[in-house]
CSV table of C-alpha atoms in Angstrom, one decimal:
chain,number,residue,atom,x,y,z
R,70,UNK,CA,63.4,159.6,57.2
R,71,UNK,CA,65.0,161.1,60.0
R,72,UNK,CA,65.5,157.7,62.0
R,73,UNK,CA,66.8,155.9,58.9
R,74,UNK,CA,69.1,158.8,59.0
R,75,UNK,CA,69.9,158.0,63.1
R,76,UNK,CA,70.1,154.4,62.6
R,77,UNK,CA,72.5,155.1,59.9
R,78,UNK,CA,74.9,157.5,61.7
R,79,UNK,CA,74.5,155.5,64.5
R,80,UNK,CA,76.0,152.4,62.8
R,81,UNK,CA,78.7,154.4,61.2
R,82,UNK,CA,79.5,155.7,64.7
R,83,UNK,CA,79.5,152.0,65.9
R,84,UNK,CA,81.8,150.6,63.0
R,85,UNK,CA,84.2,153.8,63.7
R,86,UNK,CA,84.6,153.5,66.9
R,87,UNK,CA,85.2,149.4,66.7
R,88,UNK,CA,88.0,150.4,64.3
R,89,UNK,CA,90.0,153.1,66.5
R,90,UNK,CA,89.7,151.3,69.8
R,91,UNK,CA,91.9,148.4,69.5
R,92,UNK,CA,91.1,145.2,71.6
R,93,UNK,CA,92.9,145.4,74.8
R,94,UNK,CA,94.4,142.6,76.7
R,95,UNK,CA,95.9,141.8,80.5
R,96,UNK,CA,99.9,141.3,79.7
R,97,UNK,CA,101.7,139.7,82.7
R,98,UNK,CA,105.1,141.0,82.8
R,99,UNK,CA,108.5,141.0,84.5
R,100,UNK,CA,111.8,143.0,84.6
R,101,UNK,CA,113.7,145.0,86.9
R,102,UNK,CA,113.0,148.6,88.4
R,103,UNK,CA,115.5,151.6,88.6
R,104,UNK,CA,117.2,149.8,91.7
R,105,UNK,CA,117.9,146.6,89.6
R,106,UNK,CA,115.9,144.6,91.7
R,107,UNK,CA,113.4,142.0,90.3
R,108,UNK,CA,109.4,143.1,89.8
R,109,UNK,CA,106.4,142.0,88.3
R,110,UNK,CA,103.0,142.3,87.6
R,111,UNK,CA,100.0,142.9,85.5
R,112,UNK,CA,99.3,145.6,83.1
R,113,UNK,CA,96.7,146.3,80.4
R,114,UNK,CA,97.3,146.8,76.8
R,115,UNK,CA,96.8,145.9,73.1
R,116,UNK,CA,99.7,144.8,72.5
R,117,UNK,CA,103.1,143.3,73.9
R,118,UNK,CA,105.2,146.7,72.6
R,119,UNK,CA,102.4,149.1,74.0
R,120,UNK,CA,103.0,147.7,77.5
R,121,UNK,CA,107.2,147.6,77.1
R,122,UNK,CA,106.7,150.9,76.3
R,123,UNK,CA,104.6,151.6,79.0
R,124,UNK,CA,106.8,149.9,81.4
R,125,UNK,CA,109.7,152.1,80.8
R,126,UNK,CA,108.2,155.1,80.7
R,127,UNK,CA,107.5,153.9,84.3
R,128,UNK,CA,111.3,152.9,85.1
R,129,UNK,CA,111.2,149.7,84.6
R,130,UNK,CA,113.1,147.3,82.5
R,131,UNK,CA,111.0,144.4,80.7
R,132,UNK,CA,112.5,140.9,80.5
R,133,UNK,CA,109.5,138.8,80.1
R,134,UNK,CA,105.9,139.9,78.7
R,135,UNK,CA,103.2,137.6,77.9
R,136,UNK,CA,99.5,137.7,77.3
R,137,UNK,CA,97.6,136.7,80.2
R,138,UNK,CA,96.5,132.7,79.6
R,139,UNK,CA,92.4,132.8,80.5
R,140,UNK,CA,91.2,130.4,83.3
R,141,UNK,CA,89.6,127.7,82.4
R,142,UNK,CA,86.6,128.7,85.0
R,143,UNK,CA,86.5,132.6,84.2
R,144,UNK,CA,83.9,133.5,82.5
R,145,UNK,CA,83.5,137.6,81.5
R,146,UNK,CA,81.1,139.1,83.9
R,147,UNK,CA,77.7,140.1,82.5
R,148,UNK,CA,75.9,143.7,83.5
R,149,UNK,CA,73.3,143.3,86.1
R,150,UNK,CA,70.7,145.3,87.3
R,151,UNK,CA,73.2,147.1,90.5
R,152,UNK,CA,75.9,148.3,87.5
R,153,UNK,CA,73.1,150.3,85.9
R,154,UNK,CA,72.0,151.8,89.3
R,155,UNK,CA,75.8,152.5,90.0
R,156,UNK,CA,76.3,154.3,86.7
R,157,UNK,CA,73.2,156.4,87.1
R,158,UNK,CA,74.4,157.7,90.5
R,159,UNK,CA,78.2,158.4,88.8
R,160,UNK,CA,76.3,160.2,85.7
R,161,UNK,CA,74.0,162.3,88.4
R,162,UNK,CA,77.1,163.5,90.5
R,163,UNK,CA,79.0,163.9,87.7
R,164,UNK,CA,76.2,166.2,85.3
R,165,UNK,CA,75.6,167.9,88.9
R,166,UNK,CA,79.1,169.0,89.0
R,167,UNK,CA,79.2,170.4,86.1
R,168,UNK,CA,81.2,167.7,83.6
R,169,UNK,CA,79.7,167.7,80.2
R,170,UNK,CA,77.6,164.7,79.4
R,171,UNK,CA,79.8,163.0,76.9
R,172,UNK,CA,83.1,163.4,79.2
R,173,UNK,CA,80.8,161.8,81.8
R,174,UNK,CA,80.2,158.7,79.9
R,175,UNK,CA,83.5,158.7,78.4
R,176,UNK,CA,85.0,158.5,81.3
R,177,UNK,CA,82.7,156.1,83.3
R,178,UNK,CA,83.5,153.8,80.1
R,179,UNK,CA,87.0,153.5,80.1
R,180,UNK,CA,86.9,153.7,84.3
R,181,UNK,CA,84.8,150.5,84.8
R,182,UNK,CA,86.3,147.2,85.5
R,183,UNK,CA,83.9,144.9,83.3
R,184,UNK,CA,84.6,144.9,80.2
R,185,UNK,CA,80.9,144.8,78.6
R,186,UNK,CA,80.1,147.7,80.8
R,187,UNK,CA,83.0,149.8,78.8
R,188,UNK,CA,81.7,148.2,75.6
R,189,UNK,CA,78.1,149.3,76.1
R,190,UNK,CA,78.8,152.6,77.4
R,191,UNK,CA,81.4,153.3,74.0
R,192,UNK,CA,78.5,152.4,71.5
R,193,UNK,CA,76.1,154.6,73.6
R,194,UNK,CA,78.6,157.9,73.9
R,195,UNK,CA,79.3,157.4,69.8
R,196,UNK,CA,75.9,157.8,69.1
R,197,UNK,CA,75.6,160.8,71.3
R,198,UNK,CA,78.7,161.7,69.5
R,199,UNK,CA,77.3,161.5,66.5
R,200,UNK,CA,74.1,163.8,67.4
R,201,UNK,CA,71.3,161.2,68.3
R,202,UNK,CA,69.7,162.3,71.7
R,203,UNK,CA,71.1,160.1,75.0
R,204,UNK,CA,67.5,158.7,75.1
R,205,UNK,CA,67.2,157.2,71.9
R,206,UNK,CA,71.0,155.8,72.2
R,207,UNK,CA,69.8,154.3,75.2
R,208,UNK,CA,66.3,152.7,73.8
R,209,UNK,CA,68.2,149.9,71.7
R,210,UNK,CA,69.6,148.8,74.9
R,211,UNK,CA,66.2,147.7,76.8
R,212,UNK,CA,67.7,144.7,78.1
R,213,UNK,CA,69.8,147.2,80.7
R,214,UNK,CA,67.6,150.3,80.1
R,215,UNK,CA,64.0,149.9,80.4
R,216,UNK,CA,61.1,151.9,79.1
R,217,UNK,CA,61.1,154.1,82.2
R,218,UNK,CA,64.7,154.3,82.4
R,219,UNK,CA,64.3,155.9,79.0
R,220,UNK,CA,61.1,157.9,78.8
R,221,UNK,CA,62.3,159.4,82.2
R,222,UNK,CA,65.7,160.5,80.4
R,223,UNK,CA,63.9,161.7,77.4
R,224,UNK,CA,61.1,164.2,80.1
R,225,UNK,CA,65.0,165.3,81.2
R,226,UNK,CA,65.9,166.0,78.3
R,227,UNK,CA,63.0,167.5,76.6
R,228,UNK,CA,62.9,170.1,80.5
R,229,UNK,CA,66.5,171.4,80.1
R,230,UNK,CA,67.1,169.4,83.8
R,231,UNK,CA,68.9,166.5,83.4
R,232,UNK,CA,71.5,165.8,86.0
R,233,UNK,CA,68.2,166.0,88.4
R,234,UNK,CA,66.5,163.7,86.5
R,235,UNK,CA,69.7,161.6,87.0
R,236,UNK,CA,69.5,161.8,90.8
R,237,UNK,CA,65.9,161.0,90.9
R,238,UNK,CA,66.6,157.9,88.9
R,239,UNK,CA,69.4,156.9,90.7
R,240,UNK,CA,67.7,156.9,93.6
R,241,UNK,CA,65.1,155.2,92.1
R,242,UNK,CA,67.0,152.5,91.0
R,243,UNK,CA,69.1,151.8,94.0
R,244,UNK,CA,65.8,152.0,96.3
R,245,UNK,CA,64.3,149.2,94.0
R,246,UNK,CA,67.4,147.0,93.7
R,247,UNK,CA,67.6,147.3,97.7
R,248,UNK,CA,63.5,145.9,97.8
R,249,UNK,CA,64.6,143.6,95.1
R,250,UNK,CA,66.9,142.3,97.3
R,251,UNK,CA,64.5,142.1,100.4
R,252,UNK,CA,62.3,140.5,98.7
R,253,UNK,CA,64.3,137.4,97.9
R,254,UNK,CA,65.9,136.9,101.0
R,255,UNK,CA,62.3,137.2,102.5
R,256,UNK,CA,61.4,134.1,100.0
R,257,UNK,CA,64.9,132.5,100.4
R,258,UNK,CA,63.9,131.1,103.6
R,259,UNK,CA,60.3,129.4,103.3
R,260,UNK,CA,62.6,127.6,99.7
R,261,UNK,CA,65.5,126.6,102.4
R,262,UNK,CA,63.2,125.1,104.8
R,263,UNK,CA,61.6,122.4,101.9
R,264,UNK,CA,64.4,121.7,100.5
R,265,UNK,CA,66.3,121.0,103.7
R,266,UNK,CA,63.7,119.3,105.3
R,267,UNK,CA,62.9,116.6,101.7
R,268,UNK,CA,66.8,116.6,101.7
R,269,UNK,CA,66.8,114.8,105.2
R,270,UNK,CA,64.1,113.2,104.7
R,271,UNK,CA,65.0,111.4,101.6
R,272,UNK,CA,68.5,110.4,103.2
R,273,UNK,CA,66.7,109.0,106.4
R,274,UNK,CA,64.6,107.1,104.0
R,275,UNK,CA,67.1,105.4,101.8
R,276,UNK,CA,70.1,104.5,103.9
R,277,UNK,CA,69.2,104.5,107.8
R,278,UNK,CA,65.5,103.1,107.7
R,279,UNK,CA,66.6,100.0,106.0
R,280,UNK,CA,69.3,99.0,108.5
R,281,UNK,CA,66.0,99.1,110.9
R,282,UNK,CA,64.4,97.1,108.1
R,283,UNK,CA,67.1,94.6,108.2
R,284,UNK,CA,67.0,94.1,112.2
R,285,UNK,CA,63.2,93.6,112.2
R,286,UNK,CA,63.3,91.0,109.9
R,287,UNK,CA,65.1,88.8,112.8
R,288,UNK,CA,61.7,89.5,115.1
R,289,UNK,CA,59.1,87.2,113.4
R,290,UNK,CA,56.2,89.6,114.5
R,291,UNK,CA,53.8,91.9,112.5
R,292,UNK,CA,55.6,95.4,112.5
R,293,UNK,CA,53.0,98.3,113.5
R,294,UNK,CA,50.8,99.8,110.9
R,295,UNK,CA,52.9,103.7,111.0
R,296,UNK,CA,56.5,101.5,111.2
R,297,UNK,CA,54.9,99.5,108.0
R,298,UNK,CA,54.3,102.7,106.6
R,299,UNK,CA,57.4,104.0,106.7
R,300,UNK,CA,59.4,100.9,105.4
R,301,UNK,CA,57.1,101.0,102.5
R,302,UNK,CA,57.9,104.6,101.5
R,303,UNK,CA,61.7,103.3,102.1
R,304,UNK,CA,61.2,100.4,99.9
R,305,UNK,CA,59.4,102.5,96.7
R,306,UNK,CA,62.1,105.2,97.1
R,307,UNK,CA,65.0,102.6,96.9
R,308,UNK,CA,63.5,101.1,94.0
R,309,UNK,CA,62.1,104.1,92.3
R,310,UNK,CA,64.0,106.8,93.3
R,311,UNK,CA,64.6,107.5,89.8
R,312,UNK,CA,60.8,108.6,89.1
R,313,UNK,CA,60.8,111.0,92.3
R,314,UNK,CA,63.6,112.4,90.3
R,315,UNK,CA,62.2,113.0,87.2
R,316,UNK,CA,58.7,113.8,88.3
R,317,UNK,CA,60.5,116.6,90.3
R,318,UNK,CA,62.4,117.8,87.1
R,319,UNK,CA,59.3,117.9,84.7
R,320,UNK,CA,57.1,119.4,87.6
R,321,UNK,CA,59.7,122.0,87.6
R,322,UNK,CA,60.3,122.6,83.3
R,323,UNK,CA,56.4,122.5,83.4
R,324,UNK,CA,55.8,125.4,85.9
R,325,UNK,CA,59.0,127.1,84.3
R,326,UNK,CA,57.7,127.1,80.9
R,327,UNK,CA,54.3,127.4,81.9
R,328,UNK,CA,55.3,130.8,83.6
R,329,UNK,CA,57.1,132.0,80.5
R,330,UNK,CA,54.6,131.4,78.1
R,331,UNK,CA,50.8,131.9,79.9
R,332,UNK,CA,50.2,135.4,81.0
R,333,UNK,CA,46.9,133.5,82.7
R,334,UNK,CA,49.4,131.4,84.1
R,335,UNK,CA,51.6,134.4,85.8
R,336,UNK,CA,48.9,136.4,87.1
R,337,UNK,CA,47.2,133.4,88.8
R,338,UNK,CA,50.4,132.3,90.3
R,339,UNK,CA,50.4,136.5,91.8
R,340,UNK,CA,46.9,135.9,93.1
R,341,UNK,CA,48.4,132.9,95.1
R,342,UNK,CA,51.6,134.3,96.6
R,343,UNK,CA,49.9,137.2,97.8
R,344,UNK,CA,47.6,134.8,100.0
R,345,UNK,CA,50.8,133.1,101.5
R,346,UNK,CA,50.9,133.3,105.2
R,347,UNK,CA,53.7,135.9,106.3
R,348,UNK,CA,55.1,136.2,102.4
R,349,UNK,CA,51.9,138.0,101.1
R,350,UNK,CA,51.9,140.4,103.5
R,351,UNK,CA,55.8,141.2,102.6
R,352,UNK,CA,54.4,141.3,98.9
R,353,UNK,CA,51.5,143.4,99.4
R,354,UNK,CA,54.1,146.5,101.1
R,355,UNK,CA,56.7,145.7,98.6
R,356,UNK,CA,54.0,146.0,95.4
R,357,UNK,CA,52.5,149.4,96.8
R,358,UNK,CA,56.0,150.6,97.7
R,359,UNK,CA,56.9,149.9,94.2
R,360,UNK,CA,54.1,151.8,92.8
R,361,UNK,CA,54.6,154.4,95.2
R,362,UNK,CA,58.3,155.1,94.4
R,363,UNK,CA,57.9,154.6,90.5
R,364,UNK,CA,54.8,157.6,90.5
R,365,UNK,CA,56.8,159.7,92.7
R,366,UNK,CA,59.9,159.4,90.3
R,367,UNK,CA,57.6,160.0,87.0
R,368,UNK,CA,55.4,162.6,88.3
R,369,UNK,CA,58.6,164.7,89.9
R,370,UNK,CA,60.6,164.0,86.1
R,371,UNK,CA,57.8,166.2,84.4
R,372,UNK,CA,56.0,162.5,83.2
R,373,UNK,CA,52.3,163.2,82.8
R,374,UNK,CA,50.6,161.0,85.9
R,375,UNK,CA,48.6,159.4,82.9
R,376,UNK,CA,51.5,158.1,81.6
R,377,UNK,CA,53.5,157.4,84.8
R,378,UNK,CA,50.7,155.4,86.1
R,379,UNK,CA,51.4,152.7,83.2
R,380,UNK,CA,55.1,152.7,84.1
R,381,UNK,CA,54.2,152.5,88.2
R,382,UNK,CA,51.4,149.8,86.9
R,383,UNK,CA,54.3,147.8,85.0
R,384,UNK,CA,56.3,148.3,88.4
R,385,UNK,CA,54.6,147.2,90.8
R,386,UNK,CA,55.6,143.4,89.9
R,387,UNK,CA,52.0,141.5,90.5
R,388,UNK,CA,49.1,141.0,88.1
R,389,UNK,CA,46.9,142.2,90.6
R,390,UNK,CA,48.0,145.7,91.4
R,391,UNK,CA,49.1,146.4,87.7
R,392,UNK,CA,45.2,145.5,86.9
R,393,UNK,CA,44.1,147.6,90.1
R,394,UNK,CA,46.0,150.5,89.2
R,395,UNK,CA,45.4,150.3,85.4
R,396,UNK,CA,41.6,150.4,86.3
R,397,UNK,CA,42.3,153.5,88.6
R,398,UNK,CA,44.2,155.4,85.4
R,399,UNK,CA,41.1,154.4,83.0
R,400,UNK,CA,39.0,156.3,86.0
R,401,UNK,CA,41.1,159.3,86.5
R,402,UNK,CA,41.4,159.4,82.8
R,403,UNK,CA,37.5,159.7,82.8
R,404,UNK,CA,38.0,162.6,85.7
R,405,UNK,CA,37.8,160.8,88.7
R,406,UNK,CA,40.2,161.9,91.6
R,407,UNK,CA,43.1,159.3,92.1
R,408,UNK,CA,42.1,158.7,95.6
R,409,UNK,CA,38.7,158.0,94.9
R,410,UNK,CA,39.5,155.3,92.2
R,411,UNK,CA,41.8,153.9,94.7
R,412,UNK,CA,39.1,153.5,96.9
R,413,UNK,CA,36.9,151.6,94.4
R,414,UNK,CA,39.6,148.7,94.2
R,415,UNK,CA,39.3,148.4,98.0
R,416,UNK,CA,43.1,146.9,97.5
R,417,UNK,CA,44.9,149.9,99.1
R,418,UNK,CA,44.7,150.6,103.2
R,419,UNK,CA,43.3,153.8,103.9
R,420,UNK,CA,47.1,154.9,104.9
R,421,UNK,CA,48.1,155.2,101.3
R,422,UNK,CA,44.7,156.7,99.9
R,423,UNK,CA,44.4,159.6,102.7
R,424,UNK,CA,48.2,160.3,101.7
R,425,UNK,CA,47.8,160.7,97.7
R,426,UNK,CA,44.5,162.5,98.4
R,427,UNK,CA,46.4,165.2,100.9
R,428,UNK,CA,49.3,165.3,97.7
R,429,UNK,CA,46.8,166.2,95.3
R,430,UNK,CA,44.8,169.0,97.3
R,431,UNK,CA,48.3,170.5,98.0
R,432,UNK,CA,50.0,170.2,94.9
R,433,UNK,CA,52.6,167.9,96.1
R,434,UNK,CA,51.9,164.1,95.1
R,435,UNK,CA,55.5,163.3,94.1
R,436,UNK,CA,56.6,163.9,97.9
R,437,UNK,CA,53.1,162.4,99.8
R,438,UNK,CA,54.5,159.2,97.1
R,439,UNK,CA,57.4,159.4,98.0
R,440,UNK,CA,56.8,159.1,101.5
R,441,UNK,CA,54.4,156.3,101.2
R,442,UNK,CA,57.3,154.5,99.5
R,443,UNK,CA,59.4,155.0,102.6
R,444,UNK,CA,57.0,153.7,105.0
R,445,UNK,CA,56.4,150.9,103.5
R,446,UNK,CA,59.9,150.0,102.7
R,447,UNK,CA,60.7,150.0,106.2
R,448,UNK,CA,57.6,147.5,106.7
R,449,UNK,CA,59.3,145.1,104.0
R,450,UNK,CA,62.7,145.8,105.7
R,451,UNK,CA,61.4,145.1,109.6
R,452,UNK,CA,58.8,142.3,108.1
R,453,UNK,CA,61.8,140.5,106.2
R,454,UNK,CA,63.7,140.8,109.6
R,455,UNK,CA,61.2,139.8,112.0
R,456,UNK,CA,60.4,136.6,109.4
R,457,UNK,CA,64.3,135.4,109.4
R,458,UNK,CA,63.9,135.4,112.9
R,459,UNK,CA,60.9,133.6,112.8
R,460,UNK,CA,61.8,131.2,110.2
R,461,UNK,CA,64.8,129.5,112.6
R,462,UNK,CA,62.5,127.9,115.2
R,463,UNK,CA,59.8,126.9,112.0
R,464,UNK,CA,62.8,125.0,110.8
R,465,UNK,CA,63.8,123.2,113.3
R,466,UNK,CA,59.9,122.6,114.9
R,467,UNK,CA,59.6,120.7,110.3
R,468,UNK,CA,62.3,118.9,110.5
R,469,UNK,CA,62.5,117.7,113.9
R,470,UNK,CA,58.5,116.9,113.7
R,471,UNK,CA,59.9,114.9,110.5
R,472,UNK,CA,63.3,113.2,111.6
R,473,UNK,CA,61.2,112.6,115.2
R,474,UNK,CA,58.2,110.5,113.2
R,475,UNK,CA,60.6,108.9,111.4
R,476,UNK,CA,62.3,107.5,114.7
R,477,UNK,CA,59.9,106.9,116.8
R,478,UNK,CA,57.7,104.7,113.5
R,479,UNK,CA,61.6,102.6,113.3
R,480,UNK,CA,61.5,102.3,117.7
R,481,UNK,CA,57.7,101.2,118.0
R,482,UNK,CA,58.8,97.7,117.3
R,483,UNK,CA,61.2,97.9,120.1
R,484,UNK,CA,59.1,99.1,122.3
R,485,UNK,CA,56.5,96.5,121.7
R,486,UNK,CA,59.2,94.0,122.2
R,487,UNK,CA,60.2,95.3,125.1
R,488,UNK,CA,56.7,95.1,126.4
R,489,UNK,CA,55.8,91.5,125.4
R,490,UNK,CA,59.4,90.5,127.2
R,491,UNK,CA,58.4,92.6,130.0
């Protein structure tokens, strides 16, 4: 009864709040100022009289106002994962200075330069308006605030403490957007070298090796068996380059659709990536940092470690630590220490297990977690560095050992002639 009573007040605020905010729009606009000379510019407004009027209650004298034409190309920019982590830290400094909460949100919406940002934080400050708790005005909103996001709101809530929930997911979510962002560069560059390397490849093979083909027609002799090789990949690729093509796309919808629709799928595909040389290692820091950082953040927010253990299990980001640390919460669960049933997966280094079991003799596993997450996210940070440095000379050592084969099988001829003439 009571949500039917939220959902209720909630649209109501929604449906109110569309009506008194008119839709506003960029006006371009020209006139002249106090010393009659000619200016222009941009101003926001709903309306072409709102902005005269706010254009001479600036000084300025308005000849021309239009409605700014939209690009052809510009498309409204969506809300990704580093707007959320910037409007946690604003609502953190803002509670912790004392601002109430619906100012704060108030005035983060009509601050922000996107305009969906403004539009999500207006629905969510109506239906704190309208007396629903911030936690359940965030939960319709998963696609931006996720189940931790929430819960760790609602612990705030529920403990009086708020703005220092705030700060501890703000720092939360800029620490994992920043490993997020490690973690892709450190995968960016094994992707660049492939793709670079068939991209070469592919051009040698259609437009350079046939010139060769062409010339050793002229010679009359049998062509060695690699240079035969070669002009026979040449030939097919000329002929059916279109297959390569599509075999490439439908390999690709296949693994992307497999991926979205097989959990099997997914958590095999973890298994293998962690057993890539150089990028599993990377993995293996970034998954236990993950874990690390997420338990800390729960643990210190009030969140039972039963509980936070799902939401560290969820974010670690592989199959196999969320099944390796699901196991260790069925054990503690049973009353097993956590650094005993960390021990049983033999998946964690004894680092991180003589760490947690030090934070919960003393009473202080958020911090011993917290500084487990640190460590490792320097490894991921030096790791990701030393691997762009290492990934240069692996470049060049594929594709010149590819471009090189590919010259030396179009010169053997040559130097076979050269020999019989010799």
């Amino acid at each position: 009864m009571a949500s039917a009573t939220a959902v209720k007040k909630r649209s109501k605020a929604e449906s109110k709040a569309q009506k008194s905010q008119p839709k506003v729009y960029t006006f371009e606009w020209k006139g002249l100022n106090r010393d009659g000379k000619k200016t222009g510019g941009e101003l926001k407004g709903s309306s072409v009289a709102e902005v005269k009027s706010q254009l001479k209650k600036q000084g300025v004298n308005p000849k021309q106002v239009r409605k700014k034409s939209a690009s052809l190309f510009a498309r409204e920019k969506s809300i990704n994962a580093m707007d959320i982590a910037m409007i946690t830290r604003q609502i953190a400094t803002m509670l912790a200075a004392g601002v109430p909460l619906v100012t704060t949100i108030e005035l983060l919406g009509r601050g922000h330069e996107k305009a969906k940002v403004r539009e999500l934080l207006g629905i969510i400050v109506a239906d704190v308006q309208a007396g629903i708790p911030l936690s359940d005005a965030l939960r319709p909103h998963r696609r931006y605030f996720d189940d931790l996001y929430v819960d760790l709101v609602a612990a705030g809530e529920h403990s009086g403490a708020l703005d220092a929930v705030f700060e501890r997911v703000a720092t939360y979510k800029e620490k994992a957007e920043q490993l997020k962002s490690k973690i892709k560069k450190a995968m960016f560059y094994p992707v660049a070298v492939v793709v670079v390397a068939i991209a070469v490849t592919t051009l040698l093979l259609l437009f350079v090796v046939p010139q060769f083909e062409d010339i050793f027609a002229s010679f009359g002799a049998e062509l060695p068996a690699f240079t035969q090789l070669i002009i026979g990949i040449s030939r097919w690729l000329q002929t059916s380059w279109y297959y390569f093509v599509i075999g490439i796309i439908i390999a690709a919808f296949s693994f992307v659709r497999a991926h979205r629709n097989s959990q099997a799928f997914r958590d095999r595909i973890d298994e293998l990536v962690l057993k890539i040389p150089l990028i599993g290692d990377i993995l293996h820091k970034a998954a236990m940092a993950r874990f690390a950082r997420t338990l800390a953040t729960t643990f210190a927010a009030g969140v039972p470690l039963i509980d936070g253990m799902v939401s560290a299990a969820g974010a670690s980001g592989n199959a196999v630590y969320r099944k390796a640390l699901l196991k260790i919460r069925q054990e503690v669960m049973a009353g097993m220490q956590m650094n005993i049933a960390m021990r049983t997966t033999e998946l964690f280094p004894d680092m991180l297990i003589q760490m947690v079991m030090i934070g919960e003799e003393s009473g202080s596993l958020d911090n011993m977690l917290n500084k487990v997450a640190n460590i490792y996210e320097m490894q991921v940070d030096d790791a990701v560095d030393g691997l762009s440095s290492l990934i240069e000379p692996i470049m060049m050592v594929v594709i010149g050992t590819l471009v090189g084969g590919l010259i030396v099988g179009m010169y053997l001829p040559i130097f076979q002639m050269g020999n019989v003439v010799g």
